[in-house]
Structure formats: structure tokens, C-alpha cells
Amino acid sequence: MSNIVTKVAVVGSGISGAVCASTLARNGVSVTLFESARGPGGRMSQRREIAEDGNDLLFDHGAPFFTVSNTDVLRVVHEWELKGLVAEWKENFGSFDCLSNKFLDIEQEGPGKRYVGVPGMNSICKALCRETGVESKFGVGVGKVEWLDNEESWLVMGMDGQNHGQFKGVVASDKNIVSPRFKDITGCPPPLDLSWAPELAVKFQDIPVNPCFALMLAFTEPLSPIPVKGFSFKNSEVLSWGHCDSSKPGRSTTNERWVLHSTIKYAKDIIAQTGPQKPSSETLTKVAEDLFQEFESTGLNSSRPFFRKAHRWGSAFPAASIAGEEKCFWDGKKKLAICGDFCVSPNVEGAIISGLAAAAKLVEAPSCL
């Protein structure tokens, strides 16, 4: 292990960053992982809300499940299964036509196994970020990642200006740190300046992304008119997907919890009106009302929810895969890897593949030490 890069910073604790950090640590690399959110997971995070009675309500409000076809990812997921971090979600799925108000194609959608994290989608990232050799710093937004030519290392600074040290390699698993979109959201320039790599900078100049709003609902009684636990909406301009979160393995069944996702068009229309910054409580209240009214018009909710709240995923789904066969971006001289679902495919499996590829580049790179 003496010939590998021995100290690496990983920015972002979504599944690609978490997989990359864990893989590096298992290969003898000392990893510091930075995450601006309070916990890991990215779109695989689990939302904790408090009901009026004081009880916790947990929602997988991002990725509802994932499927796997890649052999390398299957091997990794099997390891997670043995550790009890994931389980197969064995329920009926289908689609609902909003014109005929009928369910269609029950059990014909999503061929293959559907996996979920246990007891939440973020359980996988939590475990990976706690592995030996990974130091995770949550609630730490990275404001600047600067290459120091004289020392052949990277300097990582926080959004608050704090110096977090120097690293021999960097993994950017959050596309926003190299994207102009960072400035739209924060008002600050992207932390990673790619002016030294103009061809690479062009690729990140405008990565097309599709937004989505999620609506979290909790009911005291099961929604008996719904014969499936996950379904797509057809012929709706507002809703695209719904799933019963409390039906997943390892979840509390004290109440029935559902998550609804908006269509891309609906989300784009709202963001066009309100801007890319963090949405106001008024905006989220309006979105919650719009999504729930559309759901109510289907007649599928047999009772009123006792909890209702919306969340925005500003860049929920990358609309392009930009890394090609390499599966990540790599600069061997500076030991910089950029990975994520936007490199391979817009799903959990694509993010895992890219994270594994980034780790492999760093493990194979000769050390500067």
C-alpha cells in the first residue's frame, strides 16, 4: 500500500461519494469526507419529521428504491445484504391512469429485484461513512478546493473560511461544486475552479438536470383503494410517482406513510416562477396543496392525512451522462476525480458505478509522497 495516494478528501456523502470513500479506506487510504447537510445520503437520505402528537415520522423522500444489473454493483449490494443494510422490497407495483382512473400493468413495471436501505435508504451511506479510515464531517460546506502547485496537494476551505487541511487527492462527488449552478444557489463561485482544464470545465458548464418536488403524507388508516405499494401516474401534469414508504422492510407500521413525486414539468414551472434558491415556506405550502389536490382528484386517498409536507429536489435527476466509458472524470497529475450519477446513468446504480471507478483511479495512482 506504500505506493498509493494516502490522504484524500471526498466532497459529498451521496451514494457515489460514500462508496468511493469506503473503497478508498479499505485500500489503506486515509479519507476525510465533507458534507454540508446534517447527515449522509444525498437523494438517498431519509427525512425525519415530528407529528403533532410528538411521534417521529420517517420518509424516504428521494430515491424510493434501486435496481441492479451491473455485476460489480451486485457484488457490493450482496455484501450490504449480508450486513443487513439492504433488503428486497417485495411488493406489487403498477401504474395509474388519471384519465380512466384505473390501475394498469400491475407487477409489470420495474423488472428485477427492487432494493431498499434498512431501516432507511440512508442506512447504506451511514454505514459506509462510519467505516474505519473514513473521517466524516457533516454540516461542513466546502467553499474552496485549491490546487497548490508548490506542494502538489489540494487545500480544502470551508464556506466559513476555515482551513480543513491539505490532501494529496480530491474526489468531488457533488457536481454542484464544479458547476455554475453553485453560484445560483449560494451566491458564491463554485468551490472547484476548473480554469486549468478548459475542456473539462466546458462539460460542467451546463449539466442538464431535472428538478422534482416530493410530498410526504401520513395517514392513520391504510389507503385501501390502492392495490399496489408503488406506482407511476399516467396522464397527469402534476404527479409522476407514488409509493407507500411504510410498506418497506424494517419500517414502522404505526401509521401509513406515502411519498408522491411531481412531474419534471410541474417542478420546472414552479422554479421558473420562484427562482433556484431554497424555496420559501409559502412556496412549499403551495406545492403541497397542488400535489395533494391532484392526488385527491384520483379518489385514491380514502382518508385525510394527519401530516403533509413538501420538499424540493432542485437537481433530482441528471438529464445526461457525461463521462462515457471512463465512468468518472480523472486528472492523474493533480489526483482529482469527479464522480456521480451524472457520469454514468441517472440512478443509484449509476452513482455506485461512478464512485467505484473514482476510487479505482486513486488506488492505482502513484503517490506524490
XYZ file of C-alpha atoms in Angstrom:
369
model
C 0.000 0.000 0.000
C 3.029 2.326 0.175
C 2.673 3.439 -3.441
C -0.893 4.826 -3.294
C -2.202 8.302 -2.572
C -2.508 8.225 1.212
C -4.708 11.209 2.127
C -7.852 12.066 0.167
C -10.748 14.491 0.617
C -14.164 13.348 -0.612
C -16.752 16.100 -1.083
C -20.347 14.872 -0.845
C -21.823 11.910 1.042
C -24.356 10.729 -1.510
C -24.041 7.104 -2.553
C -21.211 7.763 -5.062
C -19.127 9.682 -2.516
C -19.852 7.219 0.293
C -18.980 4.187 -1.869
C -15.792 5.897 -3.065
C -14.734 6.864 0.490
C -15.374 3.359 1.836
C -13.494 1.701 -1.046
C -10.509 4.011 -0.599
C -10.404 3.369 3.157
C -10.434 -0.386 2.596
C -7.389 0.090 0.389
C -5.398 1.865 3.085
C -6.233 5.455 2.167
C -6.974 7.982 4.915
C -10.237 9.687 3.871
C -11.887 12.863 5.124
C -15.440 13.204 3.852
C -17.129 16.620 3.788
C -20.909 17.020 3.686
C -22.840 20.284 4.015
C -26.002 18.510 5.199
C -26.538 17.207 8.724
C -26.237 13.609 7.600
C -25.263 11.407 4.654
C -27.266 10.134 1.727
C -27.983 12.931 -0.733
C -31.088 11.804 -2.616
C -30.870 8.539 -0.655
C -31.404 10.431 2.585
C -34.288 9.775 4.955
C -36.396 12.678 6.227
C -37.369 12.791 9.904
C -40.452 14.827 10.751
C -42.354 15.270 14.006
C -46.106 14.692 14.042
C -48.422 16.850 16.174
C -48.542 14.081 18.799
C -44.754 14.270 19.111
C -44.014 10.965 17.379
C -41.369 10.603 14.676
C -42.330 10.206 11.038
C -39.647 8.868 8.691
C -39.785 9.214 4.912
C -37.514 8.099 2.063
C -38.382 11.285 0.177
C -35.744 10.912 -2.544
C -34.900 7.624 -4.258
C -37.698 5.170 -3.340
C -35.661 2.048 -4.231
C -32.946 0.929 -6.624
C -32.342 -1.905 -9.061
C -29.066 -3.522 -10.068
C -27.786 -5.176 -13.244
C -24.032 -4.438 -13.153
C -22.028 -7.402 -11.801
C -19.648 -5.218 -9.744
C -22.567 -3.449 -8.118
C -24.354 -6.766 -7.496
C -21.301 -7.950 -5.586
C -21.316 -4.808 -3.436
C -25.072 -4.969 -2.821
C -24.813 -8.645 -1.822
C -22.248 -7.618 0.803
C -24.676 -4.978 2.077
C -27.438 -7.597 2.220
C -25.286 -9.853 4.380
C -24.729 -6.939 6.764
C -28.463 -6.197 6.921
C -28.071 -2.786 5.288
C -30.367 -3.537 2.345
C -33.306 -5.815 1.673
C -35.507 -6.655 -1.275
C -38.800 -4.758 -1.361
C -41.244 -7.491 -2.370
C -44.499 -5.693 -3.165
C -46.790 -5.231 -6.146
C -46.125 -2.245 -8.399
C -48.035 -0.761 -11.305
C -49.272 2.415 -12.941
C -52.398 4.536 -12.549
C -54.104 6.242 -15.481
C -55.546 9.608 -14.391
C -57.874 9.706 -17.418
C -59.622 6.395 -16.825
C -58.962 6.443 -13.051
C -57.823 2.827 -13.262
C -54.701 0.898 -12.333
C -52.806 -0.630 -15.242
C -49.916 -3.037 -15.703
C -49.807 -4.239 -12.116
C -46.488 -6.012 -11.449
C -45.214 -5.323 -14.972
C -43.103 -2.271 -14.120
C -39.522 -2.388 -12.869
C -38.322 -5.894 -13.786
C -35.853 -7.469 -11.393
C -35.321 -7.023 -7.677
C -36.064 -3.710 -6.018
C -33.665 -2.948 -3.170
C -34.128 -0.540 -0.275
C -31.867 0.503 2.573
C -32.820 -0.832 6.033
C -34.193 0.755 8.155
C -33.943 3.748 5.779
C -32.493 4.470 2.349
C -29.696 6.420 4.071
C -28.626 3.367 6.115
C -26.147 2.348 3.410
C -24.408 5.725 3.277
C -24.422 5.969 7.088
C -22.580 2.654 7.389
C -20.083 3.486 4.628
C -19.296 6.879 6.173
C -18.582 5.225 9.540
C -16.091 2.680 8.217
C -12.578 2.557 9.639
C -10.351 5.010 7.796
C -13.191 7.444 6.951
C -13.500 10.641 8.986
C -16.881 12.208 8.184
C -17.506 15.905 8.737
C -21.223 16.670 8.474
C -22.603 20.183 8.449
C -19.397 21.368 6.786
C -19.924 23.083 3.447
C -16.826 23.279 1.245
C -16.217 26.802 -0.049
C -12.923 26.327 -1.897
C -10.816 23.454 -3.202
C -7.498 24.874 -4.399
C -4.530 23.154 -6.048
C -1.166 24.168 -4.522
C 1.446 23.722 -7.248
C 4.485 24.078 -4.973
C 3.274 21.393 -2.584
C 1.490 19.194 -5.128
C -1.545 18.956 -2.902
C -5.080 20.281 -2.521
C -6.173 22.833 0.085
C -9.760 22.464 1.299
C -11.501 25.501 2.815
C -14.949 25.646 4.383
C -17.747 28.006 3.384
C -16.905 29.902 6.585
C -13.265 30.288 5.532
C -11.957 27.600 7.881
C -8.857 25.725 6.695
C -9.571 21.981 6.685
C -6.085 20.942 5.640
C -4.188 19.663 2.636
C -4.826 16.457 0.740
C -2.920 14.512 -1.886
C -6.111 13.700 -3.754
C -9.683 15.014 -4.038
C -12.941 13.353 -5.051
C -15.814 15.652 -5.990
C -18.984 13.558 -5.833
C -21.258 16.614 -5.820
C -21.473 18.110 -9.301
C -22.511 21.462 -7.892
C -19.025 22.223 -6.550
C -17.757 22.495 -10.134
C -20.972 23.865 -11.660
C -22.110 27.464 -12.182
C -25.358 26.328 -10.513
C -23.497 26.624 -7.172
C -23.480 30.414 -7.569
C -27.171 30.489 -8.479
C -27.976 28.768 -5.190
C -25.394 30.260 -2.796
C -24.288 33.485 -4.445
C -20.669 32.271 -4.214
C -18.444 30.962 -7.040
C -18.103 27.167 -7.388
C -15.520 25.805 -4.886
C -13.554 23.957 -7.567
C -12.207 26.249 -10.302
C -11.579 24.223 -13.459
C -9.973 27.028 -15.470
C -6.793 24.931 -15.633
C -8.770 22.267 -17.509
C -10.891 24.199 -20.059
C -12.161 21.086 -21.867
C -13.374 19.647 -18.572
C -14.824 22.983 -17.470
C -16.975 23.093 -20.614
C -18.536 19.722 -19.738
C -19.623 21.068 -16.354
C -20.714 24.456 -17.629
C -24.303 23.387 -18.022
C -25.071 19.821 -16.949
C -28.789 19.428 -17.709
C -30.729 18.440 -14.606
C -34.398 17.802 -13.954
C -35.967 19.007 -10.688
C -38.676 17.313 -8.653
C -40.886 18.085 -5.673
C -41.706 15.381 -3.121
C -44.824 15.362 -0.959
C -44.715 13.413 2.314
C -48.071 12.200 3.650
C -49.042 10.236 6.776
C -52.426 8.586 7.370
C -53.895 6.880 10.427
C -55.610 4.262 8.252
C -54.345 2.340 5.182
C -55.350 3.701 1.770
C -57.461 0.691 0.862
C -58.325 1.796 -2.724
C -54.661 1.372 -3.716
C -53.850 -2.266 -4.646
C -50.090 -1.685 -5.019
C -47.275 -0.172 -2.924
C -45.598 1.778 -5.696
C -46.940 3.179 -8.955
C -46.383 5.724 -11.696
C -49.042 8.247 -12.718
C -50.022 8.380 -16.371
C -51.726 11.402 -17.950
C -51.042 13.720 -15.025
C -49.248 17.038 -15.434
C -48.603 17.251 -11.689
C -47.763 13.782 -10.323
C -45.299 11.218 -11.689
C -44.830 8.651 -8.921
C -46.160 7.461 -5.568
C -45.072 4.826 -3.069
C -46.065 3.555 0.363
C -42.957 4.146 2.430
C -44.246 2.262 5.476
C -44.548 -0.949 3.398
C -40.764 -1.270 3.031
C -38.771 -3.805 5.091
C -37.707 -2.562 8.526
C -40.114 0.404 8.640
C -42.565 1.317 11.366
C -46.164 0.423 10.514
C -47.738 2.531 13.280
C -49.218 4.700 10.523
C -49.299 4.563 6.731
C -46.830 6.908 5.051
C -46.791 7.802 1.367
C -44.391 9.826 -0.767
C -45.555 11.440 -4.010
C -43.195 12.878 -6.634
C -44.120 15.668 -9.015
C -43.595 15.649 -12.742
C -40.471 17.360 -14.054
C -42.626 19.893 -15.918
C -44.510 20.903 -12.789
C -41.265 21.356 -10.849
C -39.664 23.394 -13.647
C -42.724 25.670 -13.823
C -42.589 26.367 -10.073
C -38.832 27.027 -10.106
C -39.238 29.332 -13.118
C -41.634 31.409 -11.006
C -39.725 31.334 -7.698
C -36.051 31.050 -8.716
C -33.339 28.444 -7.996
C -32.714 29.491 -4.392
C -34.042 27.499 -1.455
C -37.854 27.628 -1.695
C -39.806 29.635 0.859
C -42.263 28.016 3.251
C -45.050 29.702 1.253
C -43.843 28.052 -1.960
C -43.624 24.630 -0.317
C -47.112 25.059 1.166
C -48.493 25.837 -2.293
C -46.670 22.851 -3.802
C -48.018 20.562 -1.072
C -51.539 21.779 -1.818
C -51.135 21.324 -5.592
C -49.747 17.803 -5.326
C -52.308 16.736 -2.742
C -55.217 18.146 -4.757
C -54.070 16.133 -7.774
C -53.806 13.023 -5.604
C -57.231 13.694 -4.099
C -58.782 14.032 -7.566
C -57.882 10.388 -8.261
C -60.058 9.176 -5.380
C -57.193 7.027 -4.087
C -56.891 8.669 -0.689
C -59.720 7.176 1.358
C -58.902 9.364 4.374
C -57.355 12.761 5.114
C -53.656 12.763 6.067
C -52.697 13.949 9.540
C -49.318 15.076 8.174
C -48.468 16.789 4.889
C -45.207 18.460 3.829
C -43.360 19.162 0.564
C -39.640 19.107 -0.226
C -37.765 20.296 -3.317
C -35.035 18.326 -5.073
C -33.523 21.061 -7.229
C -31.400 18.727 -9.349
C -33.117 15.423 -8.734
C -32.206 13.697 -11.979
C -29.291 14.415 -14.308
C -30.627 14.573 -17.860
C -27.331 13.471 -19.446
C -24.446 11.064 -18.783
C -21.229 12.913 -19.498
C -18.287 10.664 -18.565
C -18.616 7.899 -21.161
C -16.710 4.647 -20.722
C -14.403 6.110 -18.056
C -17.405 6.324 -15.657
C -15.791 9.300 -13.880
C -13.505 12.233 -14.668
C -9.864 11.864 -13.696
C -6.803 14.086 -13.703
C -3.813 11.921 -12.852
C -1.375 14.803 -12.353
C -3.483 16.535 -9.725
C -5.144 13.358 -8.393
C -8.627 14.761 -8.918
C -11.642 12.533 -9.525
C -15.182 13.751 -10.247
C -17.921 11.136 -9.932
C -21.668 10.761 -9.582
C -24.798 9.534 -11.310
C -24.370 12.299 -13.922
C -21.258 10.446 -15.113
C -22.941 7.099 -15.838
C -26.738 6.964 -15.507
C -29.330 8.949 -13.520
C -29.947 6.385 -10.806
C -28.443 4.798 -7.698
C -26.668 2.067 -9.647
C -25.022 4.643 -11.926
C -23.804 6.590 -8.903
C -22.304 3.441 -7.332
C -20.517 2.511 -10.574
C -19.030 6.006 -10.803
C -17.934 6.007 -7.143
C -16.181 2.658 -7.594
C -14.448 3.967 -10.737
C -13.190 7.095 -8.948
C -11.798 5.020 -6.073
C -10.032 2.713 -8.525
C -8.292 5.692 -10.184
C -6.919 6.938 -6.872
C -5.897 3.496 -5.641
C -3.983 2.869 -8.861
C -2.355 6.325 -8.895
C 1.286 6.545 -7.811
C 1.656 8.612 -4.648
C 3.264 12.060 -4.634
C 4.653 11.384 -1.155
